[in-house]
Coordinates of C-alpha atoms in Angstrom, one line a residue:
Chain A
M291 CA -10.7 26.1 -3.5
S292 CA -9.4 27.3 -0.1
E293 CA -6.4 26.0 1.5
K294 CA -8.4 24.2 4.2
D295 CA -10.3 22.3 1.6
D296 CA -7.1 21.3 -0.1
K297 CA -5.5 19.9 2.9
E298 CA -9.0 17.8 3.8
R299 CA -8.8 16.3 0.2
R300 CA -5.2 15.6 0.6
E301 CA -5.5 14.4 4.0
G302 CA -8.8 13.8 5.2
I303 CA -10.3 13.8 8.4
G304 CA -9.0 11.6 11.0
L305 CA -6.1 10.3 8.5
N306 CA -3.2 11.7 10.0
P307 CA -0.4 9.1 9.0
L308 CA 2.4 8.2 11.8
R309 CA 5.8 8.3 11.0
Y310 CA 8.8 7.2 13.2
E311 CA 11.4 9.9 13.5
P312 CA 14.6 9.5 15.2
D313 CA 14.8 12.2 18.2
G314 CA 18.4 12.4 17.8
K315 CA 18.9 10.9 21.5
G316 CA 18.9 7.5 19.8
S317 CA 15.4 7.0 20.4
F318 CA 12.1 7.1 18.3
Q319 CA 8.8 8.9 18.4
A320 CA 5.7 7.7 16.3
T321 CA 4.4 10.8 15.6
P322 CA 2.1 12.3 13.1
K323 CA 3.6 12.8 9.8
A324 CA 4.6 16.5 8.7
E325 CA 3.7 17.8 5.7
D326 CA 6.4 16.2 3.0
E327 CA 7.1 18.1 -0.2
A328 CA 8.1 15.1 -2.3
V329 CA 5.2 13.1 -1.6
N330 CA 2.8 16.1 -2.5
I331 CA 4.7 16.5 -5.7
A332 CA 4.6 12.6 -6.4
M333 CA 0.9 12.7 -5.4
E334 CA -0.4 15.3 -7.5
Q335 CA 1.7 14.2 -10.4
A336 CA 0.2 10.8 -10.2
W337 CA -3.2 12.6 -10.1
E338 CA -2.5 14.3 -13.3
E339 CA -1.8 11.4 -15.1
V340 CA -5.1 10.0 -14.1
E341 CA -6.7 13.1 -15.0
R342 CA -4.8 13.2 -18.5
K343 CA -6.6 9.7 -19.3
V344 CA -9.8 10.9 -18.5
D345 CA -9.4 14.0 -20.5
K346 CA -8.7 11.9 -23.5
A347 CA -11.4 9.5 -22.9
R348 CA -13.9 12.2 -22.6
E349 CA -12.8 13.8 -25.9
R350 CA -13.3 10.5 -27.6
V351 CA -16.7 9.9 -26.0
R352 CA -17.7 13.3 -27.1
N353 CA -16.5 12.7 -30.5
G354 CA -18.5 9.7 -30.7
E355 CA -15.5 7.4 -31.1
R356 CA -15.7 5.5 -27.7
S357 CA -18.6 4.6 -25.7
P358 CA -19.6 6.0 -22.1
L359 CA -17.9 2.9 -20.7
A360 CA -14.5 4.2 -21.6
F361 CA -15.0 7.2 -19.8
F362 CA -16.3 5.4 -16.5
M363 CA -13.2 3.3 -16.9
E364 CA -10.7 5.9 -16.8
L365 CA -12.5 7.8 -14.0
N366 CA -12.3 4.6 -12.0
M367 CA -8.3 4.0 -12.9
M368 CA -9.4 0.7 -14.3
D369 CA -8.3 -0.9 -17.6
P370 CA -10.1 -3.6 -19.6
K371 CA -8.3 -6.3 -18.1
T372 CA -9.4 -5.3 -14.6
I373 CA -13.0 -4.6 -15.8
A374 CA -13.0 -8.3 -17.3
R375 CA -12.3 -9.6 -14.3
Y376 CA -15.0 -7.6 -12.4
M377 CA -17.4 -8.8 -14.7
G378 CA -16.5 -12.2 -15.3
N379 CA -16.3 -11.6 -19.1
S380 CA -13.6 -11.8 -21.3
K381 CA -11.1 -8.9 -22.2
R382 CA -12.1 -8.9 -25.9
K383 CA -15.7 -8.6 -24.9
V384 CA -15.0 -5.7 -22.6
K385 CA -12.8 -3.9 -25.5
R386 CA -15.9 -4.5 -27.5
Q387 CA -18.2 -2.7 -25.6
L388 CA -15.9 0.1 -25.4
R389 CA -16.7 1.2 -28.7
P390 CA -20.2 2.6 -29.2
K391 CA -21.6 0.1 -31.4
G392 CA -20.7 -2.8 -29.1
F393 CA -22.1 -0.7 -26.4
Q394 CA -25.5 -0.6 -27.9
R395 CA -25.7 -4.3 -27.8
I396 CA -25.1 -4.7 -23.8
D397 CA -28.2 -6.3 -22.3
A398 CA -30.0 -5.0 -19.3
S399 CA -28.3 -7.2 -16.4
T400 CA -24.9 -6.3 -17.8
M401 CA -25.7 -2.9 -17.8
N402 CA -26.6 -3.3 -14.1
A403 CA -23.8 -5.1 -13.4
Y404 CA -21.5 -2.2 -14.9
A405 CA -23.3 0.6 -13.1
D406 CA -22.8 -1.2 -9.8
L407 CA -19.5 -1.3 -10.4
F408 CA -18.8 2.3 -11.0
G409 CA -21.2 3.3 -8.4
I410 CA -23.6 4.9 -10.7
E411 CA -27.1 4.4 -11.9
V412 CA -27.8 2.8 -15.4
E413 CA -29.2 6.2 -16.8
E414 CA -25.7 7.9 -15.9
L415 CA -23.9 5.2 -17.7
R416 CA -26.2 5.6 -20.6
D417 CA -25.7 9.6 -20.6
P418 CA -22.6 10.4 -18.7
D419 CA -22.0 13.6 -16.9
L420 CA -18.7 14.3 -19.0
S421 CA -17.7 16.9 -16.7
R422 CA -16.7 14.6 -13.8
T423 CA -13.1 14.4 -12.9
A424 CA -11.2 11.7 -11.0
S425 CA -8.7 13.8 -9.1
P426 CA -9.5 15.2 -5.8
F427 CA -7.3 17.9 -6.7
K428 CA -8.2 19.2 -10.0
K429 CA -11.3 21.9 -10.4
D430 CA -13.9 21.5 -12.8
P431 CA -13.0 21.4 -16.5
Chain B
M23 CA -23.0 -5.6 18.9
Q24 CA -19.7 -4.7 19.7
I25 CA -16.4 -6.0 21.0
E26 CA -14.3 -4.3 23.1
L27 CA -11.6 -3.4 21.2
E28 CA -8.4 -1.0 21.7
H29 CA -7.9 0.8 18.7
R30 CA -4.4 1.9 18.3
Q31 CA -2.7 3.7 15.1
A32 CA -0.2 2.6 13.6
A33 CA 2.3 3.7 10.5
H34 CA 1.6 0.3 8.7
C35 CA -1.8 -1.6 8.2
E36 CA -0.3 -5.0 8.4
N37 CA 1.7 -4.2 11.6
G38 CA -1.1 -2.3 13.0
V39 CA -3.8 -5.1 12.7
A40 CA -1.6 -7.7 14.1
S41 CA -0.4 -5.6 16.9
N42 CA -4.3 -4.8 17.5
L43 CA -5.5 -8.2 17.2
F44 CA -2.9 -9.7 19.5
R45 CA -3.2 -7.1 22.2
F46 CA -7.1 -8.0 22.1
H47 CA -6.3 -11.6 22.9
G48 CA -3.8 -10.7 25.7
L49 CA -0.3 -10.5 24.0
E50 CA 1.1 -6.9 24.1
L51 CA 3.5 -6.2 21.3
D52 CA 3.9 -2.7 19.7
E53 CA 4.5 -2.0 16.2
P54 CA 8.2 -1.9 15.7
L55 CA 8.4 -5.4 17.4
I56 CA 5.8 -7.0 15.4
F57 CA 7.5 -5.5 12.0
G58 CA 10.7 -6.7 13.1
I59 CA 9.9 -10.1 14.5
G60 CA 7.7 -10.7 11.0
S61 CA 11.0 -9.7 9.3
G62 CA 9.2 -6.9 7.5
L63 CA 11.9 -4.9 6.2
F64 CA 12.8 -5.5 2.5
F65 CA 13.4 -4.2 -1.1
G66 CA 12.3 -4.9 -4.4
H67 CA 12.1 -3.7 -7.7
V68 CA 10.2 -5.6 -10.4
P69 CA 9.9 -3.6 -13.6
F70 CA 7.4 -5.8 -15.5
L71 CA 5.0 -5.8 -12.3
K72 CA 3.3 -2.8 -13.3
V73 CA 1.2 -0.8 -10.5
N74 CA -0.9 2.0 -12.5
G75 CA 1.5 1.8 -15.3
T76 CA 4.7 2.1 -13.6
P77 CA 7.3 -0.5 -12.7
G78 CA 6.9 -1.8 -9.0
T79 CA 9.0 -0.8 -6.2
T80 CA 8.6 -2.0 -2.6
F81 CA 10.4 -1.5 0.8
R82 CA 8.6 -4.0 2.6
I83 CA 8.1 -7.8 2.4
F84 CA 5.1 -9.3 0.5
P85 CA 1.8 -8.6 2.0
G86 CA 0.5 -11.1 4.6
L87 CA 3.9 -12.4 5.4
V88 CA 4.5 -9.8 8.6
F89 CA 1.4 -11.5 9.7
S90 CA 2.2 -15.2 9.0
R91 CA 5.9 -14.9 10.0
S92 CA 5.2 -13.1 13.3
A93 CA 2.5 -15.5 14.4
K94 CA 4.4 -18.5 13.7
R95 CA 7.7 -17.3 15.4
L96 CA 5.3 -16.2 18.7
G97 CA 3.6 -19.6 18.6
I98 CA 0.4 -18.3 17.8
E99 CA -2.2 -20.2 15.8
M100 CA -4.0 -18.4 13.1
E101 CA -7.2 -19.4 11.1
K102 CA -7.3 -18.1 7.7
Q103 CA -10.1 -18.3 5.2
R104 CA -10.7 -16.9 1.6
F105 CA -14.0 -17.5 -0.3
R106 CA -15.5 -17.7 -3.9
K107 CA -18.9 -16.6 -2.9
K108 CA -19.3 -12.9 -1.7
G109 CA -22.5 -13.9 0.6
N110 CA -20.6 -16.5 2.4
A111 CA -17.8 -14.2 3.2
M112 CA -19.9 -11.8 5.1
K113 CA -21.7 -14.8 6.5
A114 CA -18.6 -16.1 7.9
L115 CA -17.4 -12.4 9.1
D116 CA -20.7 -12.3 11.0
R117 CA -20.6 -15.7 12.6
S118 CA -17.2 -14.5 14.0
L119 CA -18.3 -11.3 15.4
E120 CA -20.9 -12.9 17.1
K121 CA -18.5 -15.0 18.7
G122 CA -17.1 -11.9 20.2
Q123 CA -14.2 -12.4 17.8
P124 CA -12.4 -9.5 16.0
V125 CA -11.6 -10.2 12.1
G126 CA -8.7 -9.1 10.1
V127 CA -9.7 -8.5 6.4
L128 CA -8.2 -7.9 3.4
T129 CA -9.5 -5.1 1.4
S130 CA -8.7 -2.7 -1.3
V131 CA -8.1 1.0 -0.7
F132 CA -10.2 2.0 -3.5
F133 CA -13.5 0.8 -2.0
L134 CA -13.1 2.2 1.4
P135 CA -15.0 5.7 1.6
Y136 CA -13.9 6.7 4.9
L137 CA -10.3 7.0 3.6
P138 CA -9.5 10.6 2.0
P139 CA -9.9 10.6 -2.0
A140 CA -6.5 11.4 -2.7
Y141 CA -5.2 8.0 -1.6
R142 CA -8.2 6.0 -3.2
F143 CA -5.7 4.3 -5.9
H144 CA -6.2 0.3 -6.4
F145 CA -4.1 -1.3 -3.9
N146 CA -5.9 -4.5 -3.1
A147 CA -3.6 -5.6 0.0
H148 CA -4.9 -3.3 2.8
N149 CA -5.7 -4.9 6.2
I150 CA -8.5 -3.6 8.6
L151 CA -9.9 -5.2 11.6
V152 CA -13.6 -5.4 11.9
Y153 CA -15.1 -5.6 15.3
G154 CA -18.5 -5.2 15.4
K155 CA -22.0 -4.5 13.7
E156 CA -24.5 -2.1 14.4
N157 CA -27.5 -1.1 12.0
G158 CA -26.2 -3.0 9.2
E159 CA -22.9 -1.2 9.5
Y160 CA -19.7 -2.7 10.2
L161 CA -17.6 -1.2 13.0
V162 CA -13.9 -0.8 11.8
S163 CA -10.6 -0.3 13.3
D164 CA -8.2 0.6 10.4
P165 CA -4.6 1.0 11.7
V166 CA -3.7 4.2 9.3
M167 CA -7.0 6.2 10.9
E168 CA -6.6 8.0 14.1
A169 CA -10.0 6.6 15.4
P170 CA -12.4 3.7 14.7
T171 CA -14.6 4.2 11.8
R172 CA -17.5 2.4 10.4
I173 CA -18.5 1.1 6.8
S174 CA -21.7 -0.2 4.8
Y175 CA -22.3 -3.8 4.0
E176 CA -22.2 -3.5 0.5
D177 CA -18.9 -1.3 0.6
L178 CA -17.0 -3.8 2.8
Q179 CA -18.4 -6.5 0.7
K180 CA -17.0 -4.5 -2.7
A181 CA -13.7 -3.8 -0.9
R182 CA -13.3 -7.6 -0.2
F183 CA -13.8 -8.5 -3.8
A184 CA -11.9 -6.5 -5.4
K185 CA -10.0 -7.7 -8.7
G186 CA -7.1 -7.3 -10.1
T187 CA -3.4 -7.5 -8.8
M188 CA -3.1 -9.2 -5.5
A189 CA -7.2 -9.7 -5.3
P190 CA -8.0 -10.1 -1.7
H191 CA -10.9 -12.9 -2.6
G192 CA -12.4 -12.0 0.4
R193 CA -9.6 -13.2 2.9
M194 CA -10.1 -12.9 6.4
Y195 CA -7.9 -14.1 9.6
Y196 CA -8.2 -14.4 13.3
P197 CA -6.1 -16.0 16.2
I198 CA -7.6 -19.4 17.6
K199 CA -4.6 -19.7 19.8
V200 CA -2.7 -17.1 21.7
P201 CA 0.2 -17.7 24.2
Q202 CA 0.0 -15.6 27.0
E203 CA 3.6 -15.7 28.2
V204 CA 6.2 -15.5 25.6
N205 CA 10.0 -15.1 25.6
L206 CA 11.2 -12.8 23.0
E207 CA 14.4 -13.7 22.6
K208 CA 14.1 -16.5 20.1
P209 CA 11.5 -14.6 17.9
V210 CA 13.4 -11.4 17.8
A211 CA 16.6 -13.1 16.9
E212 CA 14.9 -15.0 14.0
G213 CA 13.4 -11.9 13.1
I214 CA 16.6 -10.2 12.8
Q215 CA 18.3 -13.4 10.9
Q216 CA 15.7 -13.6 8.2
T217 CA 15.9 -10.0 7.1
A218 CA 19.6 -10.1 6.7
K219 CA 19.1 -13.3 4.7
D220 CA 16.3 -11.8 2.6
M221 CA 18.0 -8.8 1.8
L222 CA 21.4 -10.3 0.8
R223 CA 20.8 -14.0 -0.3
I224 CA 18.1 -13.9 -2.6
P225 CA 19.7 -14.9 -5.9
V226 CA 17.4 -12.8 -8.2
H227 CA 18.4 -9.2 -9.1
Y228 CA 15.1 -7.8 -8.3
F229 CA 15.3 -8.0 -4.7
G230 CA 17.3 -7.1 -1.6
V231 CA 20.3 -5.1 -1.9
K232 CA 20.8 -6.5 -5.7
G233 CA 17.4 -5.0 -6.0
I234 CA 18.4 -1.3 -4.7
R235 CA 21.4 -1.6 -7.3
F236 CA 19.1 -2.8 -9.9
L237 CA 17.0 0.1 -9.6
S238 CA 19.7 2.5 -9.5
R239 CA 21.1 1.1 -13.0
Q240 CA 17.4 1.2 -14.4
M241 CA 16.8 4.8 -13.4
Q242 CA 19.7 5.9 -15.3
K243 CA 18.0 4.5 -18.2
W244 CA 14.3 5.9 -17.9
P245 CA 14.5 9.3 -19.4
E246 CA 15.8 8.0 -22.5
K247 CA 13.6 4.5 -22.5
V248 CA 10.5 6.1 -21.7
G249 CA 10.9 9.9 -22.2
E250 CA 10.8 12.9 -19.4
R251 CA 7.2 12.7 -18.5
K252 CA 7.0 8.9 -18.0
A253 CA 10.6 8.9 -16.1
S254 CA 9.2 11.5 -13.7
L255 CA 5.9 9.6 -13.2
Y256 CA 8.1 6.1 -12.4
L257 CA 10.1 8.0 -9.9
G258 CA 7.1 9.7 -8.6
N259 CA 6.0 5.9 -8.0
V260 CA 9.2 5.2 -6.0
I261 CA 9.0 8.2 -3.8
R262 CA 5.2 7.3 -3.2
M263 CA 6.2 3.7 -2.1
Q264 CA 9.1 5.2 0.0
E265 CA 7.6 8.1 1.8
E266 CA 3.4 7.7 1.7
I267 CA 1.6 6.7 4.6
G268 CA 2.1 3.1 5.5
T269 CA 6.1 3.4 5.6
G270 CA 6.7 5.3 8.9
G271 CA 9.0 7.3 7.0
A272 CA 12.3 6.2 4.9
G273 CA 10.6 3.4 3.1
F274 CA 10.4 1.4 6.7
R275 CA 14.2 1.9 7.6
F276 CA 13.1 4.1 10.4
L277 CA 10.4 1.9 11.8
Y278 CA 13.3 -1.1 11.7
A279 CA 15.7 1.1 13.4
A280 CA 13.2 1.4 16.1
F281 CA 12.9 -2.2 16.4
L282 CA 16.6 -2.9 16.3
K283 CA 16.8 -0.2 19.7
K284 CA 14.2 -2.5 21.2
A285 CA 15.8 -6.0 20.3
A286 CA 19.0 -4.5 21.7
G287 CA 17.5 -4.4 25.3
I288 CA 15.6 -7.9 24.7
L289 CA 18.6 -9.7 23.3
D290 CA 21.0 -7.6 25.6
M291 CA 23.5 -6.8 22.8
D292 CA 25.1 -3.6 22.8
E293 CA 26.0 -4.1 19.2
L294 CA 22.1 -3.6 18.0
D295 CA 22.2 -0.5 19.3
D296 CA 25.1 0.5 17.0
M297 CA 23.1 -1.0 14.1
A298 CA 20.0 1.0 15.1
E299 CA 21.8 4.1 14.8
R300 CA 23.3 3.0 11.3
T301 CA 19.7 2.0 10.2
T302 CA 18.5 5.7 10.9
R303 CA 21.6 7.0 9.0
I304 CA 20.9 4.9 6.3
G305 CA 17.0 5.9 6.4
E306 CA 18.4 9.6 6.3
K307 CA 20.0 8.8 3.1
W308 CA 16.8 7.3 1.6
R309 CA 15.3 10.9 2.6
E310 CA 18.0 12.4 1.0
F311 CA 17.1 10.8 -2.2
T312 CA 13.3 11.2 -1.9
T313 CA 14.0 15.2 -1.3
H314 CA 16.3 15.5 -4.6
A315 CA 14.1 13.1 -6.5
G316 CA 10.8 15.3 -5.7
R317 CA 12.8 18.5 -7.1
L318 CA 13.5 16.6 -10.3
C319 CA 9.6 15.6 -10.5
K320 CA 8.8 18.9 -10.0
K321 CA 11.2 20.4 -12.7
R322 CA 11.1 17.5 -15.2
S323 CA 14.5 18.3 -16.7
S324 CA 16.7 20.4 -14.1
S325 CA 20.5 20.6 -14.6
E326 CA 20.8 20.3 -10.6
V327 CA 19.3 17.1 -10.1
T328 CA 19.6 14.4 -12.7
Y329 CA 18.7 10.7 -12.8
D330 CA 22.1 9.8 -12.5
F331 CA 22.7 11.9 -9.7
L332 CA 19.7 10.0 -7.9
A333 CA 21.2 6.6 -8.9
E334 CA 24.3 7.5 -7.4
I335 CA 22.5 8.0 -4.0
L336 CA 20.9 4.9 -4.3
L337 CA 24.0 3.0 -4.8
E338 CA 25.3 4.7 -1.7
C339 CA 22.0 3.4 0.1
A340 CA 22.9 -0.3 -1.2
E341 CA 26.4 0.0 0.1
Q342 CA 25.4 1.0 3.5
E343 CA 22.7 -1.5 3.4
E344 CA 24.9 -4.2 2.3
A345 CA 27.5 -3.7 5.1
L346 CA 24.8 -3.7 7.7
Y347 CA 23.1 -6.7 7.1
K348 CA 26.6 -8.4 6.6
E349 CA 27.3 -7.3 10.3
L350 CA 23.4 -8.5 11.6
R351 CA 24.2 -11.9 9.9
K352 CA 27.6 -12.3 12.0
L353 CA 26.0 -11.6 15.1
P354 CA 25.8 -14.6 17.7
L355 CA 22.0 -14.7 17.4
D356 CA 21.5 -18.5 17.7
R357 CA 19.0 -19.1 20.4

């Protein structure tokens, strides 16, 4: 990943946060924010944590302990409670569907709703590309 | 269809949307003024309100309040709506746009494709201004962006109906009556009084100056209570709340100093110039905190920077802020 790519992923294009800095003469200038070391560390650390959870889910899906739903849940930084709210389901039902057996029993319309929530096709939900990562910083595993 | 709207960037989304929206209706107020009149400055540390698994910390008042407080003080009448059905929310938006009315819309950052991926966490209280529709796409003035942008119908609908903490429920708002001439003295004075009160008088230890001291105490316990890794994540969250996009730096303290500077002119009070100076120094103290905190996050356990050391800086912030608000409260601000 080149330095430029990295900067773009971090800051995007056209996102140049403003910051109010004292100019030393008792006045303030709203200027584009300078690179902030502490924020960068905090941000990368937060993404590492997301990625740690995705890694864990990926392993468990590969081992057949969890359904693909668990992988997409972590990839989208959600939890069973949030998913239940989106789906209008109970948390218990979502938790059941995180297990392979429960996943098999999901009906077609619910599958569509899940796919829509995660912005993927139903086929991908059934047969996920487990190499996907959530973090914009991390290279392919 | 496209409404003529001047897009101006702002540090924070709510101030920015308010400022851009009021300007469209003929009332020119910049970001620091909106923030100050709306009493946006605050502090809160509420450990049981978890954000992505870390205790919630905020440097500003609850979402929506800057808007409602500033509108009320400026004599602006707002129309606010929330929806149960997604389709109705989009139709109502279209109807307003057809009338030539730009609309403030509450969204989740997670579903805004034009934002860089690194910022797309689940944050449900992001304000954007929608000012037109073209070929099925909405024209968006997002104050954190340099230039206006676009979003598809589907994405906007998703963003407006995100679920979870502070779910937006399709909320939208626009002014229906905006006075063309406003004497700013009273709104500015009231804004200052309320901020001082919010920071000193809320009888719950999560909020205001008490909240800063509470965070300081909590922070010392983190490594033991949750382990080094999680403690570092908790600390990282405080850094991000304080310095990431939206705050204008130093947890809104610099933005507030800029407001006090303007207030000094509007109210013709030299004392407020001094207060602005002091707020700047307080902001610099907060910056000192994050600089050290960043180092601790990077090294995890380090001998130079410890949680106790950081907690000490926070106590200094608390002390300086307390003195400042106490003096602000003593100023003759009744208009």
